[in-house]
């Protein structure tokens, strides 16, 4: 080859040229060995697609690098804000960040990656996010019907699992629904579950009552743990759960039963001829329960010590139709068949009473400022000041049978027989309403992400986006908390925190 190129032969005999050529070859090898490719573009971030304003949501993104370099990721939130870069993580490791949107609207969340040499990817394809209140997230089942009693209120447990009873004859089911609306598990109960709402213990055990056989305990993974049969009578109401795990249930035979967390009998107390409502438990362990004395045509609220002995009782003007609510000062609130909402002092003396224009089947809820909310069959939601005077009332288009739930921003959620879930501000001003195809007889629950859960007569469990989590108030919903413990200070799970 050199013979064909005489000039090259001359150059190759030159020592300086050979040195320069060797250096060029070496530099070429070094450059080629140092060539760096950018990471691969992340996939669209993973996270919610519907949310509420002023609630933080987490999103996750992953990217890989051709040279296995470490990677940092950042997010564009679609509202003009971009996150800081994350710390560097191994190629393929997920990065999670959270963001809060202050305004309702439609947003695109994207991710971008870079390696340690500063090579950037393009922005990922977006995750489309809707921020707003009153939006349907999902309903269960999507098609068909859940044969749940429309009066069975859901409970929300650790991790956001929703529990409802599916009532049918001769056997029913306790359903566990994932936060995305898919079925987690289904536990068969050989009983008719009827109107009872589930209650959740500190260890995640789910308790539910049946018309015929008594109390059922189901493990967090859907296995029947134990059942306890009452001697006689039907149980119409959910259990309450004490701070020590004691399970309290009231029966139509006029007895309240106390069971330990393993289903063993502790004590029972005969108060009258029938008990229809669930118990409520005060901060000192006092158990409050209604009782009818048919033989004397008398109706009472009982206060029992934790060992089942009588503390006091108060005679009312009619049947007690609601479970009690307990204020921050120990005031006991409940309603009767003659349209009165009562407020009793902790010693059982009358504080005040307020007469609505219709029967009150709605257990009261208490806001952070002491406002008492309840519904009536006169179609209204009432708000009373702590002294028992009327603050405001809001008229729906149907009877209001069940209890309101209060969000952290003071929003009051209430269902009506007209088929709407209403959201009202703490001043009684309408915010929005969501229509179902049947009357709403359930008391809502509010998840940690602001999702409002309720069951409609149309046979569906609904998940609607609200404005924030459950209020940290003395008694913000039916049976106090999302676990339906019916206890002051309840709702704290051993492995789930405060739900």
Coordinates of C-alpha atoms in Angstrom, one line a residue:
X1 CA 0.0 0.0 0.0
X2 CA 2.9 2.3 0.8
X3 CA 4.3 1.8 -2.6
X4 CA 1.1 3.1 -4.1
X5 CA 1.4 6.3 -2.0
X6 CA 5.0 7.5 -2.1
X7 CA 4.3 10.7 -0.1
X8 CA 2.9 8.5 2.7
X9 CA 6.1 6.5 2.7
X10 CA 8.1 9.6 3.1
X11 CA 6.0 10.8 6.0
X12 CA 6.1 7.5 7.8
X13 CA 9.9 7.7 7.7
X14 CA 9.5 11.0 9.6
X15 CA 9.7 10.3 13.4
X16 CA 7.8 13.4 14.3
X17 CA 4.9 12.5 12.1
X18 CA 4.7 9.1 13.6
X19 CA 4.5 10.5 17.1
X20 CA 1.7 12.9 16.1
X21 CA -0.2 10.1 14.4
X22 CA 0.1 7.9 17.5
X23 CA -1.2 10.7 19.7
X24 CA -4.3 11.3 17.4
X25 CA -5.1 7.6 17.5
X26 CA -4.9 7.6 21.3
X27 CA -7.1 10.7 21.6
X28 CA -9.7 9.1 19.3
X29 CA -9.8 6.0 21.5
X30 CA -10.2 8.1 24.6
X31 CA -13.0 10.2 23.1
X32 CA -14.8 7.2 21.9
X33 CA -14.5 5.5 25.3
X34 CA -15.9 8.6 27.0
X35 CA -18.9 8.9 24.8
X36 CA -22.1 9.3 27.0
X37 CA -25.7 8.8 26.1
X38 CA -28.6 10.5 27.9
X39 CA -30.9 8.4 30.1
X40 CA -34.0 6.9 28.4
X41 CA -37.1 9.2 28.6
X42 CA -39.3 8.3 31.7
X43 CA -42.7 6.8 31.2
X44 CA -45.7 9.0 32.2
X45 CA -45.7 9.5 36.0
X46 CA -47.8 7.2 38.1
X47 CA -50.4 8.7 40.5
X48 CA -54.0 9.8 40.9
X49 CA -56.0 11.2 37.9
X50 CA -58.6 12.9 40.0
X51 CA -58.0 14.9 43.1
X52 CA -59.1 17.9 45.2
X53 CA -57.6 21.3 45.7
X54 CA -55.2 21.9 48.7
X55 CA -54.5 18.2 49.2
X56 CA -51.0 16.8 48.6
X57 CA -50.7 13.9 46.1
X58 CA -47.7 11.7 45.4
X59 CA -46.4 10.8 42.0
X60 CA -43.8 8.4 41.0
X61 CA -41.5 8.2 37.9
X62 CA -38.7 5.8 36.8
X63 CA -36.0 6.1 34.1
X64 CA -33.0 4.0 33.0
X65 CA -29.6 4.8 31.7
X66 CA -27.8 3.0 28.8
X67 CA -24.5 3.2 30.7
X68 CA -26.2 2.3 34.0
X69 CA -25.3 5.8 35.4
X70 CA -27.2 7.1 38.4
X71 CA -30.2 9.2 37.6
X72 CA -32.0 12.2 39.1
X73 CA -35.6 13.0 38.2
X74 CA -37.8 16.1 38.4
X75 CA -41.5 16.8 37.8
X76 CA -43.4 19.5 35.9
X77 CA -46.7 19.9 37.7
X78 CA -48.6 21.6 35.0
X79 CA -49.4 24.7 37.1
X80 CA -46.3 26.6 36.2
X81 CA -44.3 25.0 39.0
X82 CA -41.4 22.5 38.5
X83 CA -39.9 20.5 41.3
X84 CA -36.3 20.5 42.3
X85 CA -34.1 17.6 41.0
X86 CA -34.3 14.6 43.2
X87 CA -31.1 13.1 44.6
X88 CA -29.3 10.6 42.3
X89 CA -30.6 7.1 42.5
X90 CA -29.6 3.9 40.7
X91 CA -30.8 3.4 37.1
X92 CA -34.3 2.0 37.1
X93 CA -35.1 3.1 40.7
X94 CA -38.4 4.9 41.3
X95 CA -38.5 8.5 42.5
X96 CA -41.6 9.8 44.3
X97 CA -42.5 13.4 45.0
X98 CA -45.7 15.2 46.2
X99 CA -47.4 18.4 45.1
X100 CA -50.5 20.4 46.0
X101 CA -52.7 22.3 43.6
X102 CA -54.5 25.3 44.9
X103 CA -57.0 25.8 42.1
X104 CA -59.5 23.5 40.4
X105 CA -58.6 22.7 36.8
X106 CA -57.0 20.2 34.4
X107 CA -53.2 19.6 34.6
X108 CA -50.5 17.6 32.9
X109 CA -47.9 16.0 35.2
X110 CA -44.6 15.2 33.4
X111 CA -41.2 13.8 34.4
X112 CA -37.6 14.5 33.2
X113 CA -34.4 12.6 34.0
X114 CA -30.7 13.5 33.9
X115 CA -27.5 11.5 34.6
X116 CA -24.5 12.5 36.6
X117 CA -22.8 13.9 33.5
X118 CA -25.7 16.3 33.0
X119 CA -27.3 14.7 30.0
X120 CA -31.0 15.4 30.0
X121 CA -34.0 13.5 28.6
X122 CA -37.0 15.1 27.0
X123 CA -40.0 15.5 29.2
X124 CA -42.1 12.4 29.4
X125 CA -45.6 12.0 28.1
X126 CA -48.1 13.5 30.6
X127 CA -50.4 12.0 33.2
X128 CA -53.6 13.9 32.9
X129 CA -55.0 15.2 36.3
X130 CA -58.3 16.8 37.1
X131 CA -58.4 18.8 40.3
X132 CA -61.9 19.7 41.6
X133 CA -64.6 18.9 44.0
X134 CA -67.8 16.9 43.5
X135 CA -66.3 14.7 40.8
X136 CA -67.0 11.0 40.5
X137 CA -63.8 9.0 41.0
X138 CA -65.4 5.6 40.7
X139 CA -68.4 3.6 41.8
X140 CA -68.6 -0.1 42.9
X141 CA -69.7 -2.2 41.1
X142 CA -69.2 -0.3 37.9
X143 CA -72.1 -2.3 36.4
X144 CA -74.8 -4.2 38.2
X145 CA -75.7 -3.7 41.9
X146 CA -74.3 -4.3 45.3
X147 CA -77.0 -5.8 47.4
X148 CA -76.0 -3.6 50.4
X149 CA -78.6 -2.2 52.7
X150 CA -78.8 1.5 51.7
X151 CA -78.6 2.3 55.4
X152 CA -75.2 0.5 55.9
X153 CA -72.5 3.2 56.2
X154 CA -69.0 2.4 54.9
X155 CA -65.9 2.3 57.1
X156 CA -62.5 3.2 56.0
X157 CA -59.5 1.3 57.4
X158 CA -55.7 1.3 57.3
X159 CA -54.3 2.0 53.8
X160 CA -57.7 3.4 52.7
X161 CA -59.5 0.1 52.3
X162 CA -63.3 0.6 52.3
X163 CA -65.6 -1.9 54.0
X164 CA -69.3 -2.3 53.4
X165 CA -71.9 -5.0 54.1
X166 CA -73.6 -6.7 51.2
X167 CA -77.0 -7.9 52.6
X168 CA -79.0 -10.8 51.1
X169 CA -80.9 -13.8 52.4
X170 CA -79.9 -16.4 53.6
X171 CA -76.3 -15.2 53.6
X172 CA -74.5 -11.9 53.1
X173 CA -71.0 -10.7 52.5
X174 CA -68.5 -8.3 54.0
X175 CA -66.7 -6.6 51.1
X176 CA -63.3 -4.9 51.2
X177 CA -62.8 -2.4 48.4
X178 CA -59.4 -1.0 47.4
X179 CA -59.0 2.8 47.2
X180 CA -59.1 2.5 43.4
X181 CA -62.6 0.9 43.5
X182 CA -61.6 -2.7 42.8
X183 CA -62.6 -5.6 45.0
X184 CA -59.9 -6.6 47.5
X185 CA -61.7 -9.5 49.1
X186 CA -65.2 -10.8 49.9
X187 CA -66.0 -12.7 53.2
X188 CA -69.2 -14.7 53.3
X189 CA -71.4 -14.2 56.4
X190 CA -74.1 -16.7 57.0
X191 CA -76.6 -14.1 58.3
X192 CA -78.5 -11.1 57.1
X193 CA -76.4 -8.0 57.7
X194 CA -79.2 -5.5 57.3
X195 CA -78.6 -2.0 58.5
X196 CA -75.3 -2.5 60.4
X197 CA -72.2 -0.7 59.5
X198 CA -68.7 -2.3 59.9
X199 CA -66.4 -1.1 62.7
X200 CA -62.7 -1.5 62.7
X201 CA -60.4 -2.3 65.6
X202 CA -56.9 -1.0 66.3
X203 CA -55.4 -4.2 64.8
X204 CA -57.4 -4.0 61.7
X205 CA -60.1 -6.6 62.7
X206 CA -63.4 -5.7 61.1
X207 CA -66.5 -6.2 63.2
X208 CA -70.1 -6.4 61.8
X209 CA -73.4 -7.5 63.3
X210 CA -76.1 -9.7 61.8
X211 CA -79.8 -9.8 62.4
X212 CA -79.9 -13.4 63.5
X213 CA -76.6 -14.7 65.0
X214 CA -74.9 -11.7 66.6
X215 CA -71.4 -10.3 66.1
X216 CA -68.8 -11.3 63.5
X217 CA -65.1 -10.6 63.6
X218 CA -63.1 -10.7 60.3
X219 CA -59.3 -10.5 59.9
X220 CA -57.8 -7.7 57.7
X221 CA -57.3 -10.3 55.0
X222 CA -60.9 -11.4 54.9
X223 CA -60.9 -14.5 57.0
X224 CA -63.7 -15.1 59.6
X225 CA -62.0 -14.9 63.0
X226 CA -64.9 -15.6 65.4
X227 CA -68.6 -15.0 65.9
X228 CA -70.6 -14.4 69.1
X229 CA -74.3 -15.3 69.2
X230 CA -76.6 -13.2 71.5
X231 CA -79.2 -15.2 73.4
X232 CA -82.3 -13.6 71.9
X233 CA -83.2 -10.6 69.9
X234 CA -82.1 -8.9 66.7
X235 CA -79.1 -6.5 66.4
X236 CA -80.0 -3.5 64.3
X237 CA -76.9 -1.4 64.9
X238 CA -73.1 -1.5 64.5
X239 CA -70.8 -2.3 67.4
X240 CA -68.7 0.3 69.3
X241 CA -65.1 -0.5 70.2
X242 CA -63.5 0.6 73.5
X243 CA -59.9 1.8 73.9
X244 CA -59.0 -1.6 75.3
X245 CA -60.5 -3.4 72.3
X246 CA -63.8 -4.3 74.1
X247 CA -66.6 -4.7 71.6
X248 CA -70.0 -3.4 72.7
X249 CA -73.2 -4.4 70.9
X250 CA -76.8 -3.5 71.7
X251 CA -79.6 -6.0 71.1
X252 CA -83.4 -5.9 70.6
X253 CA -83.7 -8.0 73.8
X254 CA -82.8 -4.9 75.8
X255 CA -79.3 -6.0 76.7
X256 CA -75.9 -4.5 75.9
X257 CA -73.1 -7.0 75.6
X258 CA -69.4 -6.5 76.2
X259 CA -67.0 -8.9 74.5
X260 CA -63.3 -8.9 74.5
X261 CA -61.3 -8.7 71.2
X262 CA -61.2 -12.5 71.0
X263 CA -65.0 -12.8 71.2
X264 CA -65.2 -13.9 74.8
X265 CA -68.1 -12.7 77.0
X266 CA -67.2 -10.0 79.6
X267 CA -70.6 -8.8 80.8
X268 CA -74.1 -7.8 79.8
X269 CA -76.5 -5.3 81.2
X270 CA -80.3 -5.5 80.9
X271 CA -81.6 -1.9 80.7
X272 CA -85.1 -2.3 79.2
X273 CA -87.1 -4.1 76.6
X274 CA -85.2 -3.1 73.4
X275 CA -82.1 -1.3 72.2
X276 CA -82.0 -0.1 68.6
X277 CA -79.1 2.3 68.4
X278 CA -75.4 1.7 68.6
X279 CA -73.5 2.6 71.8
X280 CA -71.2 5.6 72.1
X281 CA -68.1 5.6 74.4
X282 CA -66.8 8.7 76.3
X283 CA -63.2 9.6 77.0
X284 CA -63.5 8.0 80.5
X285 CA -64.9 4.8 79.1
X286 CA -68.5 5.6 80.0
X287 CA -70.9 3.7 77.6
X288 CA -74.0 5.6 76.5
X289 CA -76.9 3.6 75.0
X290 CA -80.6 4.1 74.4
X291 CA -83.3 1.8 75.8
X292 CA -87.1 1.4 75.5
X293 CA -89.2 0.3 78.4
X294 CA -92.3 -0.8 76.7
X295 CA -94.1 -2.0 79.9
X296 CA -94.0 1.5 81.3
X297 CA -94.1 3.4 78.0
X298 CA -90.8 5.1 78.9
X299 CA -87.7 5.8 76.9
X300 CA -84.2 6.4 78.3
X301 CA -80.6 7.2 77.6
X302 CA -78.3 5.1 79.9
X303 CA -74.8 5.9 81.0
X304 CA -72.9 2.7 82.1
X305 CA -69.6 2.4 83.8
X306 CA -66.9 0.4 81.9
X307 CA -67.8 -2.7 84.1
X308 CA -71.5 -2.5 83.0
X309 CA -72.9 -1.0 86.2
X310 CA -75.3 1.9 86.1
X311 CA -73.9 5.4 86.3
X312 CA -77.2 7.3 85.5
X313 CA -80.1 7.3 83.2
X314 CA -82.2 10.1 81.7
X315 CA -85.9 9.7 80.6
X316 CA -86.7 11.3 77.3
X317 CA -90.0 12.3 75.6
X318 CA -89.9 9.6 73.0
X319 CA -87.9 6.8 71.3
X320 CA -84.3 7.6 70.9
X321 CA -83.7 7.2 67.2
X322 CA -80.0 8.1 66.9
X323 CA -76.7 7.1 68.3
X324 CA -75.3 9.7 70.7
X325 CA -72.5 12.1 69.8
X326 CA -70.1 13.5 72.5
X327 CA -68.8 17.0 72.6
X328 CA -65.3 18.1 73.7
X329 CA -66.7 19.0 77.1
X330 CA -68.5 15.7 77.5
X331 CA -72.0 17.0 76.4
X332 CA -74.1 14.2 75.1
X333 CA -76.2 14.9 72.0
X334 CA -79.0 12.6 70.6
X335 CA -82.5 12.9 69.1
X336 CA -86.0 11.4 69.7
X337 CA -89.1 10.5 67.8
X338 CA -90.8 13.7 68.9
X339 CA -88.4 15.8 66.8
X340 CA -86.2 17.0 69.7
X341 CA -82.4 17.1 69.7
X342 CA -81.2 16.8 73.3
X343 CA -78.0 18.0 74.9
X344 CA -77.2 16.5 78.3
X345 CA -74.4 17.4 80.7
X346 CA -71.9 14.7 81.6
X347 CA -73.8 14.1 84.9
X348 CA -77.1 13.3 83.0
X349 CA -78.9 16.6 83.6
X350 CA -80.6 18.5 80.8
X351 CA -78.5 21.2 79.2
X352 CA -81.0 22.2 76.4
X353 CA -83.2 20.7 73.7
X354 CA -84.1 21.9 70.3
X355 CA -87.3 20.9 68.3
X356 CA -87.0 20.4 64.6
X357 CA -89.9 20.4 62.2
X358 CA -89.7 16.6 61.6
X359 CA -88.5 13.4 63.1
X360 CA -84.7 13.2 63.5
X361 CA -83.1 9.8 62.6
X362 CA -79.8 11.5 61.9
X363 CA -77.1 11.1 64.6
X364 CA -75.5 14.5 65.2
X365 CA -72.0 15.5 64.1
X366 CA -70.0 18.2 65.9
X367 CA -67.7 20.7 64.2
X368 CA -64.4 22.1 65.4
X369 CA -66.2 25.2 66.7
X370 CA -68.8 23.2 68.6
X371 CA -71.6 23.6 65.9
X372 CA -74.0 20.6 66.0
X373 CA -75.2 19.3 62.7
X374 CA -78.1 16.9 62.1
X375 CA -80.7 16.0 59.4
X376 CA -84.5 15.7 59.7
X377 CA -87.4 14.2 57.8
X378 CA -88.6 17.8 57.2
X379 CA -85.9 17.8 54.4
X380 CA -83.5 20.1 56.2
X381 CA -79.9 19.9 57.5
X382 CA -79.8 21.8 60.7
X383 CA -76.8 23.7 62.3
X384 CA -77.1 24.6 65.9
X385 CA -74.8 26.8 68.0
X386 CA -73.3 25.2 71.1
X387 CA -76.0 26.8 73.2
X388 CA -78.8 25.1 71.3
X389 CA -79.9 28.1 69.2
X390 CA -80.4 27.8 65.4
X391 CA -77.4 28.9 63.4
X392 CA -78.8 28.0 60.0
X393 CA -80.7 25.3 58.2
X394 CA -80.5 24.1 54.6
X395 CA -83.4 22.6 52.7
X396 CA -82.9 19.6 50.4
X397 CA -85.5 18.0 48.1
X398 CA -86.0 14.9 50.3
X399 CA -85.9 13.5 53.8
X400 CA -82.5 13.6 55.5
X401 CA -82.3 10.3 57.3
X402 CA -78.7 9.9 58.2
X403 CA -75.7 11.7 59.7
X404 CA -73.5 14.4 58.1
X405 CA -69.8 14.2 57.8
X406 CA -67.5 17.2 58.3
X407 CA -64.3 17.8 56.3
X408 CA -61.2 19.5 57.6
X409 CA -62.1 22.8 55.9
X410 CA -65.5 22.8 57.5
X411 CA -67.4 21.5 54.5
X412 CA -70.5 19.5 55.6
X413 CA -71.5 16.5 53.4
X414 CA -75.0 15.1 53.7
X415 CA -77.1 12.6 51.7
X416 CA -80.8 13.1 51.1
X417 CA -83.6 10.8 50.0
X418 CA -83.7 13.0 46.8
X419 CA -80.7 11.1 45.6
X420 CA -78.1 13.9 46.0
X421 CA -75.0 14.1 48.1
X422 CA -74.8 17.8 49.2
X423 CA -71.6 19.7 50.1
X424 CA -72.3 22.8 52.1
X425 CA -69.9 25.4 53.6
X426 CA -69.7 25.9 57.3
X427 CA -72.0 28.9 56.8
X428 CA -74.7 26.8 55.2
X429 CA -74.0 28.0 51.6
X430 CA -74.3 25.4 48.9
X431 CA -71.0 24.4 47.3
X432 CA -72.0 21.5 45.0
X433 CA -74.2 18.4 44.9
X434 CA -73.8 15.0 43.2
X435 CA -76.8 13.0 41.9
X436 CA -77.2 9.3 42.2
X437 CA -80.1 7.2 40.9
X438 CA -81.6 6.4 44.3
X439 CA -82.1 7.8 47.8
X440 CA -79.1 8.2 50.1
X441 CA -79.7 6.6 53.5
X442 CA -76.0 6.3 54.5
X443 CA -73.7 8.5 56.5
X444 CA -70.7 9.4 54.5
X445 CA -67.1 8.6 55.3
X446 CA -64.2 10.8 54.2
X447 CA -60.8 9.3 53.3
X448 CA -57.4 10.8 54.0
X449 CA -57.2 12.1 50.4
X450 CA -60.6 13.8 50.7
X451 CA -62.6 11.2 48.9
X452 CA -66.2 11.0 50.2
X453 CA -67.7 7.4 50.3
X454 CA -71.4 6.6 50.6
X455 CA -73.9 4.0 49.4
X456 CA -77.1 4.8 47.4
X457 CA -80.3 3.0 47.0
X458 CA -79.4 2.5 43.4
X459 CA -77.1 -0.3 44.6
X460 CA -73.7 1.4 44.3
X461 CA -70.9 2.5 46.6
X462 CA -69.7 5.9 45.4
X463 CA -66.4 7.6 45.7
X464 CA -66.7 11.4 45.1
X465 CA -63.8 13.9 45.4
X466 CA -64.2 16.2 48.3
X467 CA -62.1 19.1 49.6
X468 CA -60.1 17.5 52.3
X469 CA -59.8 14.8 54.9
X470 CA -62.1 14.2 57.9
X471 CA -62.2 17.1 60.4
X472 CA -60.2 16.8 63.6
X473 CA -63.3 17.8 65.6
X474 CA -65.0 16.3 68.7
X475 CA -67.4 14.1 66.7
X476 CA -67.1 14.7 62.9
X477 CA -69.3 11.9 61.6
X478 CA -71.5 8.9 62.4
X479 CA -69.9 6.8 65.1
X480 CA -67.1 9.4 65.5
X481 CA -64.5 8.3 63.0
X482 CA -63.8 6.5 59.7
X483 CA -63.4 3.2 61.6
X484 CA -66.9 3.7 63.1
X485 CA -65.5 3.0 66.6
X486 CA -68.2 5.1 68.3
X487 CA -65.5 6.3 70.8
X488 CA -64.0 9.6 71.8
X489 CA -60.4 9.4 70.6
X490 CA -61.2 6.4 68.4
X491 CA -60.0 5.9 64.8
X492 CA -56.3 5.3 65.6
X493 CA -55.0 2.1 63.9
X494 CA -52.0 0.1 65.2
X495 CA -50.5 0.1 61.7
X496 CA -52.4 2.9 60.0
X497 CA -52.2 6.0 62.1
X498 CA -55.2 8.3 62.3
X499 CA -57.5 7.7 59.4

